[in-house]
Tab-separated table of C-alpha atoms and ligand atoms in Angstrom:
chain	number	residue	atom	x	y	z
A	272	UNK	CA	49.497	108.603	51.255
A	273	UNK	CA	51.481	109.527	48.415
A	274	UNK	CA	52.488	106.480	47.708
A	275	UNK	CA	51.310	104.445	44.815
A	276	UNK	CA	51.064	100.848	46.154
A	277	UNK	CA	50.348	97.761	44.035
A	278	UNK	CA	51.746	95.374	46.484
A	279	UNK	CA	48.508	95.683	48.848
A	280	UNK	CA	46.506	92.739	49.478
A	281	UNK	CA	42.540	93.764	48.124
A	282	UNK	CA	40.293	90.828	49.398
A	283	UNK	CA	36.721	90.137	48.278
A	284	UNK	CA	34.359	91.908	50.747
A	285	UNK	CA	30.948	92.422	50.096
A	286	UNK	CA	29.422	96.441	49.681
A	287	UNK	CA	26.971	95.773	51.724
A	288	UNK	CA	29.066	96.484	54.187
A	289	UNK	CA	27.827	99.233	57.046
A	290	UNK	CA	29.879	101.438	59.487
A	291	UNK	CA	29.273	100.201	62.736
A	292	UNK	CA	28.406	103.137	65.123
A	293	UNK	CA	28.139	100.450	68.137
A	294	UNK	CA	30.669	103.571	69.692
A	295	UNK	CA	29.305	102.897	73.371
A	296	UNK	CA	30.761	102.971	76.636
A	297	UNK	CA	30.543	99.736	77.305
A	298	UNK	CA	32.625	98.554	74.317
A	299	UNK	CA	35.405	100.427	76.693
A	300	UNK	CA	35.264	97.633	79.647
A	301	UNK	CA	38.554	96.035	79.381
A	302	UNK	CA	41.406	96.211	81.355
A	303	UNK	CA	44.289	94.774	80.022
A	304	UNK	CA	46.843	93.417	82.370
A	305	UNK	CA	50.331	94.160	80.713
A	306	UNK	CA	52.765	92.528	82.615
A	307	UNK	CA	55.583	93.718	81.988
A	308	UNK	CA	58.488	91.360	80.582
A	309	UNK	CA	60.816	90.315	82.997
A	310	UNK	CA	63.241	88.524	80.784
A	311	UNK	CA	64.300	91.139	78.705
A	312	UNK	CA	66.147	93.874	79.419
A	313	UNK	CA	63.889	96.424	80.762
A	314	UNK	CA	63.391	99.669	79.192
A	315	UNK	CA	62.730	102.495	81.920
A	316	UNK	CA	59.279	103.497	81.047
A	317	UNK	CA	58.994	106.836	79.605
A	318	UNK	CA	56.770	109.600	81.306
A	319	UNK	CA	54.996	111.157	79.456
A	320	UNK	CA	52.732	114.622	79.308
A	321	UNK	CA	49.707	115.637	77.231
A	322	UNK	CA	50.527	118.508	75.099
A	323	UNK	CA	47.702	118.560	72.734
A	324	UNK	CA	44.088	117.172	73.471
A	325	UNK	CA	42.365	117.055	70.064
A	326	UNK	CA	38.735	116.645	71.359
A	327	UNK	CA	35.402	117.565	69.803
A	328	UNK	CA	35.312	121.152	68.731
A	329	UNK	CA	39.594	121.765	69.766
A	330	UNK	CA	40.004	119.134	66.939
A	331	UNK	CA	38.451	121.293	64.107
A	332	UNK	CA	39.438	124.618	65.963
A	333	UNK	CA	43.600	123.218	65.254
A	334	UNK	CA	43.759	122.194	62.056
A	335	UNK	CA	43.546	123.604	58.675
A	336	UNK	CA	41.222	122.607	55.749
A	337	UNK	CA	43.849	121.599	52.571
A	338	UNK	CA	41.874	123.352	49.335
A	339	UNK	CA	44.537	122.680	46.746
A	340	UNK	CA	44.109	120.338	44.003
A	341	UNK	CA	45.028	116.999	45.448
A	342	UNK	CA	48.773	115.669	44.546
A	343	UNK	CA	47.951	112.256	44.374
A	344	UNK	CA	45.073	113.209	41.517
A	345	UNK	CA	41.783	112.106	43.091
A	346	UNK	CA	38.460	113.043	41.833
A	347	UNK	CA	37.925	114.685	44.743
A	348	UNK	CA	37.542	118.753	45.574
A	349	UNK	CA	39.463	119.033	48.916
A	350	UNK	CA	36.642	122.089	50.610
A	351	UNK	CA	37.074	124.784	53.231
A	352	UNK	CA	36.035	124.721	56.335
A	353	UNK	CA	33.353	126.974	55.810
A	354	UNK	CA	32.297	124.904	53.005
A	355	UNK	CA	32.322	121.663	55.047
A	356	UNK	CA	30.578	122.997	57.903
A	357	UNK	CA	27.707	123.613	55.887
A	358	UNK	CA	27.563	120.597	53.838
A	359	UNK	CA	28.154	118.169	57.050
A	360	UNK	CA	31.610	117.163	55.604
A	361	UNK	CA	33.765	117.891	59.189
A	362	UNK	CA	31.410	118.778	62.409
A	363	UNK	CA	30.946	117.359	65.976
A	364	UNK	CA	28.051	114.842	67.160
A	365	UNK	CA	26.531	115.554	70.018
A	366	UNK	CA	27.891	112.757	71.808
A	367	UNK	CA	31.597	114.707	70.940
A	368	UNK	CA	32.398	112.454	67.993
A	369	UNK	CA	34.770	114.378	65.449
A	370	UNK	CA	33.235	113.390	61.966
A	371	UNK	CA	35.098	113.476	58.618
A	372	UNK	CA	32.802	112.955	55.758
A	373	UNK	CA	32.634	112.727	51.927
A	374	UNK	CA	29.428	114.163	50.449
A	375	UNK	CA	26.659	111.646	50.436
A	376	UNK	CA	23.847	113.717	48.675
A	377	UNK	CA	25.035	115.054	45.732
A	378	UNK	CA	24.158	112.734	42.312
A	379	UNK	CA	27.308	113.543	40.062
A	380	UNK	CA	27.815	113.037	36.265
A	381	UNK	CA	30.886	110.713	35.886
A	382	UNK	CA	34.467	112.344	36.139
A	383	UNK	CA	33.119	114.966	37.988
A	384	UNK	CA	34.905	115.392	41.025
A	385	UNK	CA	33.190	114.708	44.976
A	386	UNK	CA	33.482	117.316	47.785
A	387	UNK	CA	35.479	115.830	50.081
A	388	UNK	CA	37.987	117.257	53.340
A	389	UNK	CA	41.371	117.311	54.235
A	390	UNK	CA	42.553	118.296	57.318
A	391	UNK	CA	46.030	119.150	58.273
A	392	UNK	CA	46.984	120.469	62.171
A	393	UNK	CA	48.308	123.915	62.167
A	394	UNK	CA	51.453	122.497	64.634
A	395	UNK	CA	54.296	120.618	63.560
A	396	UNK	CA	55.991	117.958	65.472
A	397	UNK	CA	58.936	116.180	65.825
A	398	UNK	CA	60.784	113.202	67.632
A	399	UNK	CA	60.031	112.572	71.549
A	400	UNK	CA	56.610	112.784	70.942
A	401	UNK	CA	53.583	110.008	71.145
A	402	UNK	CA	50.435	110.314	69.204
A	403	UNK	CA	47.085	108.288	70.312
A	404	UNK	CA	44.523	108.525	67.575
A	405	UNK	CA	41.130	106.644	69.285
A	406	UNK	CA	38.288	106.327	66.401
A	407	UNK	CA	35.211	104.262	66.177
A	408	UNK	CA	35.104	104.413	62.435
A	409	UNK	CA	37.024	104.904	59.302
A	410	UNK	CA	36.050	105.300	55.622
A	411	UNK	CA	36.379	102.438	53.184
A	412	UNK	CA	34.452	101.419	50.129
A	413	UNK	CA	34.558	101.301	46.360
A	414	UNK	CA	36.556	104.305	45.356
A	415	UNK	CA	38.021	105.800	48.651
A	416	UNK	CA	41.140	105.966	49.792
A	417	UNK	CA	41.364	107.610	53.300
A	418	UNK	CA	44.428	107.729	55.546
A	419	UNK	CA	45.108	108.737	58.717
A	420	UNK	CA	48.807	110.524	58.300
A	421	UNK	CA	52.103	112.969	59.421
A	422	UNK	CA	53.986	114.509	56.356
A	423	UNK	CA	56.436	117.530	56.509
A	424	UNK	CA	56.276	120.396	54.068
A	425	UNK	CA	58.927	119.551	52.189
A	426	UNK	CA	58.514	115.938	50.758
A	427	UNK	CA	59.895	113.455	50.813
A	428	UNK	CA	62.683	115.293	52.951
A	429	UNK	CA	61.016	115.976	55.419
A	430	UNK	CA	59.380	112.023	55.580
A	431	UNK	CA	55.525	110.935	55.764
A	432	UNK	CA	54.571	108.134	58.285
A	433	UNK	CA	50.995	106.661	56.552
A	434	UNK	CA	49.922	105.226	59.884
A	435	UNK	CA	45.917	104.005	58.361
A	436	UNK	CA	45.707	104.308	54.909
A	437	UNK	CA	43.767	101.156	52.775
A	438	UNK	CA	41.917	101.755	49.617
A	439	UNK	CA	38.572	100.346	47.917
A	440	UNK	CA	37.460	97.385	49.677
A	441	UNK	CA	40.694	96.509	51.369
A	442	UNK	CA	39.616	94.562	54.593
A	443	UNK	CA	43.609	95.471	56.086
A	444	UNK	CA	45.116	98.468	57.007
A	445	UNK	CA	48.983	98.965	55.768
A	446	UNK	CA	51.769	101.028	57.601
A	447	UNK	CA	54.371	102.813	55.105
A	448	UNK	CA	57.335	105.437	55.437
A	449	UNK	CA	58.377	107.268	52.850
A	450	UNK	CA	61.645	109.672	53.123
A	451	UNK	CA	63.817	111.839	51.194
A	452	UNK	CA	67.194	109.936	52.292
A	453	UNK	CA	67.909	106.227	52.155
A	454	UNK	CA	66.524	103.917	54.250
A	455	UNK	CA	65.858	100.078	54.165
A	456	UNK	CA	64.218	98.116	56.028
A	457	UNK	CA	66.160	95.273	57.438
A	458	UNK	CA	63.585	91.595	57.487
A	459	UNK	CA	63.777	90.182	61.055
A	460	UNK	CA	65.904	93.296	62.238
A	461	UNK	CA	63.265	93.942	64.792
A	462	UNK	CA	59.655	92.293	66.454
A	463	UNK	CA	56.729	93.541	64.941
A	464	UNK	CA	53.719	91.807	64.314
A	465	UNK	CA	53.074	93.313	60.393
A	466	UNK	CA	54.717	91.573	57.647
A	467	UNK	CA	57.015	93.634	55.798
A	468	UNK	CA	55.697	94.383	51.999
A	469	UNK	CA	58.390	97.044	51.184
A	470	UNK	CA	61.472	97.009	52.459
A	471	UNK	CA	62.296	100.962	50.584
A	472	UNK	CA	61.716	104.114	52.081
A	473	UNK	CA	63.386	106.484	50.005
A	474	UNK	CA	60.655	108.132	47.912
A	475	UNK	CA	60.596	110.162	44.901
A	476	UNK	CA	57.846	111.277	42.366
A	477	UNK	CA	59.194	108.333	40.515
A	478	UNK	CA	59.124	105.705	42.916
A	479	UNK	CA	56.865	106.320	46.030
A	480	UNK	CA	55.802	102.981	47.219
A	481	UNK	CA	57.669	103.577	50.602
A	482	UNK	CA	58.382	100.763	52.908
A	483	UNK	CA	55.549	99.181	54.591
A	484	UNK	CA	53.941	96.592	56.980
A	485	UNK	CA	50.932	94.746	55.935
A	486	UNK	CA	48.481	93.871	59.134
A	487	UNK	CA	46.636	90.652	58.792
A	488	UNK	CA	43.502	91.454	60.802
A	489	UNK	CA	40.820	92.846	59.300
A	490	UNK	CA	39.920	94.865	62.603
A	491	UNK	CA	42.455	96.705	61.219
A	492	UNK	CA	40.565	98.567	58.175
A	493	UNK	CA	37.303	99.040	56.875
A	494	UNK	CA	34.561	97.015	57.863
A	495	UNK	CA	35.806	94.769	60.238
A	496	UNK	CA	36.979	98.205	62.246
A	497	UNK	CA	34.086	99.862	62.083
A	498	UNK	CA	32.028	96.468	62.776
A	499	UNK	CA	34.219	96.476	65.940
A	500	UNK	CA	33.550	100.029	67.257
A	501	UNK	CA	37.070	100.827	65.650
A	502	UNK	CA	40.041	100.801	68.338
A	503	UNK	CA	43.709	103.144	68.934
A	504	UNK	CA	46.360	103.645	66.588
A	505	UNK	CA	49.355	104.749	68.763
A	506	UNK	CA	53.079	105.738	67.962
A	507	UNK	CA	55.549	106.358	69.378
A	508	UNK	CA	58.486	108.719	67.063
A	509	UNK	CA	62.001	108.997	68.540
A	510	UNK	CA	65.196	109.540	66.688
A	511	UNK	CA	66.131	105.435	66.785
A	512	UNK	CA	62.964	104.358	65.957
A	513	UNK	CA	58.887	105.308	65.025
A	514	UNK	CA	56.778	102.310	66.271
A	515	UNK	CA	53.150	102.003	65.150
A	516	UNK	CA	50.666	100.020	67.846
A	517	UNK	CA	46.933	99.239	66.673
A	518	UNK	CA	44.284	98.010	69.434
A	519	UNK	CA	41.311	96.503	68.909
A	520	UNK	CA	38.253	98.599	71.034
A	521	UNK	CA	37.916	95.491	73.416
A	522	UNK	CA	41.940	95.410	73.730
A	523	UNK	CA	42.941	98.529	74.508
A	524	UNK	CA	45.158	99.254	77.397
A	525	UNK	CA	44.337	100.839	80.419
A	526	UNK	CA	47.151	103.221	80.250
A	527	UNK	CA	46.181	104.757	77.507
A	528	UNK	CA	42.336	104.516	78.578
A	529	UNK	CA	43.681	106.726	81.945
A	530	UNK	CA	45.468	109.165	79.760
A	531	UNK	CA	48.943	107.194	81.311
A	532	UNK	CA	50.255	105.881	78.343
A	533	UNK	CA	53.513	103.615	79.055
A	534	UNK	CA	53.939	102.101	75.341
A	535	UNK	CA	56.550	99.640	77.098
A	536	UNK	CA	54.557	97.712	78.003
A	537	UNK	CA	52.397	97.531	74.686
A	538	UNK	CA	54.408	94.347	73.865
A	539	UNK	CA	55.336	94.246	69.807
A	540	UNK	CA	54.077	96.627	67.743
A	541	UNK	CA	52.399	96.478	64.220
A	542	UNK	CA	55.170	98.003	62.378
A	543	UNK	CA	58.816	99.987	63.136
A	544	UNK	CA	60.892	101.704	61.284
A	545	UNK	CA	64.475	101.757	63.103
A	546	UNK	CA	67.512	103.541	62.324
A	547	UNK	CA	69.980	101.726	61.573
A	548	UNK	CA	73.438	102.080	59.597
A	549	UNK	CA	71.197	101.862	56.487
A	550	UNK	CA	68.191	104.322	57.456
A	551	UNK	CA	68.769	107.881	59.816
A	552	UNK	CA	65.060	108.318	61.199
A	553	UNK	CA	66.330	111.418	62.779
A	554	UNK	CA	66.994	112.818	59.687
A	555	UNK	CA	64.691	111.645	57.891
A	556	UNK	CA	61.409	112.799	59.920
A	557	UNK	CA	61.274	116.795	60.979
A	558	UNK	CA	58.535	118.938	61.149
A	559	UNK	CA	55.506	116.509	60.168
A	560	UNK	CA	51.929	117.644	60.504
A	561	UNK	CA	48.658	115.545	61.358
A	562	UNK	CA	46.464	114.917	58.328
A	563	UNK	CA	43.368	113.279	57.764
A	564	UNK	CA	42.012	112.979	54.536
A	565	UNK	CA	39.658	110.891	51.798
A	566	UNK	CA	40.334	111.104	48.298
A	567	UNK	CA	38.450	108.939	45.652
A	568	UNK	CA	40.558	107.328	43.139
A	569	UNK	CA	43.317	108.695	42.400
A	570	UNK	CA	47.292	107.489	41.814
A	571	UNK	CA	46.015	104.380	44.074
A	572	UNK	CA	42.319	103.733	44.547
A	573	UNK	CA	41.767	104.177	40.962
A	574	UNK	CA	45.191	102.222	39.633
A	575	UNK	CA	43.700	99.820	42.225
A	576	UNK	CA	39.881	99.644	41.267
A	577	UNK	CA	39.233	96.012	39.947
A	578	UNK	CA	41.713	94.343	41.728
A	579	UNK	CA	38.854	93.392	44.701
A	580	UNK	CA	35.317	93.139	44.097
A	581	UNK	CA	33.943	96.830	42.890
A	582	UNK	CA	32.811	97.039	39.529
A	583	UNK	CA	32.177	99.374	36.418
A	584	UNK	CA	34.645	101.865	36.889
A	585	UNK	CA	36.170	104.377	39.644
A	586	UNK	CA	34.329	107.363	38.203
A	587	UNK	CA	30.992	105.457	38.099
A	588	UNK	CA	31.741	104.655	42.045
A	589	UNK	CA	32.175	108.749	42.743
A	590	UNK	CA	29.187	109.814	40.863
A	591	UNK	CA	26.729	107.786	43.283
A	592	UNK	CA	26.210	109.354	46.297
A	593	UNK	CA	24.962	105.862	48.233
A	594	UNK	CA	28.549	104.704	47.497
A	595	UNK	CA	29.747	107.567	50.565
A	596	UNK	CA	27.643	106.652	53.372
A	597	UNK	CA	29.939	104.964	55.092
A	598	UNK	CA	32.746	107.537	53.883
A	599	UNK	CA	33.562	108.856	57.829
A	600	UNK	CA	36.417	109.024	60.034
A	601	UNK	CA	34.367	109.217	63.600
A	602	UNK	CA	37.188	110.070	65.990
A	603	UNK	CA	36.558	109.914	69.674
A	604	UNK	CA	40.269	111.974	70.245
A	605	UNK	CA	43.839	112.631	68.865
A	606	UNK	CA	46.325	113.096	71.953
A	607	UNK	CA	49.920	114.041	71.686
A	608	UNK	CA	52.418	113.318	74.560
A	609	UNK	CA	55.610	114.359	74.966
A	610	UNK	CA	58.547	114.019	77.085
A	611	UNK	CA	61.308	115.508	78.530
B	1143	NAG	C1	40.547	116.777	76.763
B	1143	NAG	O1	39.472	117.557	76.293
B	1143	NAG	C2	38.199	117.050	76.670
B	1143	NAG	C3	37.136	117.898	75.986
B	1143	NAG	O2	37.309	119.245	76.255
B	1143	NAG	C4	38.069	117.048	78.169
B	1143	NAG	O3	36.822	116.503	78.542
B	1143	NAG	C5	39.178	116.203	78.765
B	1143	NAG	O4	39.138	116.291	80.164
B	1143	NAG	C6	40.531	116.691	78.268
B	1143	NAG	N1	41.537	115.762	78.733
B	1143	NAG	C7	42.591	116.146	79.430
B	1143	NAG	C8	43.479	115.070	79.918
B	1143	NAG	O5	42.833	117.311	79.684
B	1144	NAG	C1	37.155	89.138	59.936
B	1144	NAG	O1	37.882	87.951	59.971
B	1144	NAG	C2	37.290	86.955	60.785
B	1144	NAG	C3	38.247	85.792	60.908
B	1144	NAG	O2	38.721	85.400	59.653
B	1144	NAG	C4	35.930	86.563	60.185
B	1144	NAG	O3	35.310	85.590	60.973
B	1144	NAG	C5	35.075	87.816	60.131
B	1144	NAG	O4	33.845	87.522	59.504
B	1144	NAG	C6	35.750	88.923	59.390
B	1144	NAG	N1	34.966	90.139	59.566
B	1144	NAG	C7	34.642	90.949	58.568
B	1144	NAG	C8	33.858	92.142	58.949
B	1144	NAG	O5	34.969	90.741	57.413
């Protein structure tokens, strides 16, 4: 999220685009046979055990609203919680939807910063643990830049996994680590099914592009997730390796749809970040939190502005409310898992 990244891909995609809110049952039918692979060497399967259940009110009741200026410079004012409750900015539907919202209303004078959330959880985790984010919509749009997150207080030591984070009208969602040490991705090193754009994780106010996976499916991000009722972004963080898995709402498995999760049998995943003799994930992840934010412009979205299709200029894009409509994380649950 800090990361400045010119190497994403910004396709054409028109702003007429709509959230879908299709978020019904019956969008959860499948059951995915995972067979498990017989010709490789078989993992033992992990078991695991819910430690947090972020659902409905338990979501906004364990994490903090962020109110400092934010560090990667959007035109945004980050509000409390007291603040967003009243304005509509972080609440729960009635169906039990978590919403995260930019303001929609207000008509603003250009430059003039948007109210806007972040949200950080109050606990800090570390390695063994598995983290199952289900939403049925994310922001996207001219201007934003929202990202679904885990940073440690003291970056980049501490490392920041970006596990959704797209900005403007991206249509795909990109994966990046950043940390404080070295640590390089090796090409073809391991299975995933992202393409490696940045092979760099060691991050610095200088140089924070990270290391990253580029996802070529535009279920992924944006429109095409919300248009598909959104879907599960899962990982699994242990000290060899954090793995990222996305599933499409039709495609997700029914482990994790039980509350069973066994990610080996998930098959590849979307992006990892191994150690190896040239990266110490163990070291270089401690302590993260959970955050979900949307800023507007900024180091990225605004660097980034007319590279896709939006037009005039970021600050024009903030100062028009209609622009923010479809400015919402709408997140069914956040579970954590551990295991012994
Ligand atoms: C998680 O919390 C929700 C809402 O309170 C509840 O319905 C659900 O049963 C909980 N899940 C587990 C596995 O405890
Ligand atoms: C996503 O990509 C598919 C295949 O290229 C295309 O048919 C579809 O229209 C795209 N959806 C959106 C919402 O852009």
């Amino acid at each position: 999220m800090r990361g400045f990244t010119s190497t994403a891909a910004l396709l054409s995609l028109p702003l007429a685009a709509f959230a879908g809110n299709a978020h019904v049952g019956s969008l959860r039918r499948r059951h995915i046979d995972h067979a498990r692979s017989t010709s490789a060497i078989e993992r033992r399967a992990i078991t695991y055990n819910l430690i947090d259940n972020f659902t409905q009110q338990a979501f906004l009741d364990n994490f903090d609203f962020y109110t400092d200026a934010d560090p990667t410079h959007g035109l945004v004012t980050f509000v409390d919680k007291d603040t967003a409750k009243t304005d509509n900015l972080a609440y729960v539907q009635s169906d039990g939807t978590i919403v995260l919202a930019v303001d929609d209303q207000t008509t603003l004078q250009p430059n003039q910063p948007r109210n806007s959330v972040r949200l950080q959880s109050q606990k800090q985790y570390n390695a063994g643990t598995l983290f199952i984010a289900d939403m049925y919509s994310m922001p996207h749009g001219c201007s934003t830049w929202p990202a679904y997150w885990m940073v440690g207080d003291d970056w980049p030591n501490q490392g920041e996994l970006d596990i959704l984070e797209g900005v403007n009208d991206q249509t795909t969602n990109q994966i990046t680590a950043h940390t404080g040490s070295v640590c390089n991705l090796v090409t073809n090193a391991v299975q995933t099914t992202g393409r490696i754009v940045g092979e760099t994780c060691q991050s610095s106010n200088g140089a924070n592009a990270g290391c990253n996976y580029a996802l070529d499916n535009n279920a992924t991000y944006g429109h095409g997730f919300n248009m598909n009722a959104g879907g599960v972004y899962a990982h699994t963080w242990e000290t060899d390796a954090i793995k990222v898995w996305f599933f499409a709402r039709q495609a997700i498995p029914a482990d994790i749809t039980s509350g069973n999760p066994d990610p080996s049998t998930w098959g590849a995943p979307a992006a990892e970040f191994p150690s190896s003799n040239v990266c110490n994930i163990g070291d270089a992840f401690q302590n993260n939190r959970i955050v979900f934010d949307i800023t507007l412009c900024g180091d990225w979205a605004g660097d980034a502005f007319n590279q896709g299709s939006c037009q005039g200029t970021c600050a024009q894009a903030v100062a028009d409310p209609s622009n923010f409509v479809d400015a919402k994380f709408k997140i069914a649950s956040l579970k954590v898992y551990g295991h012994s």
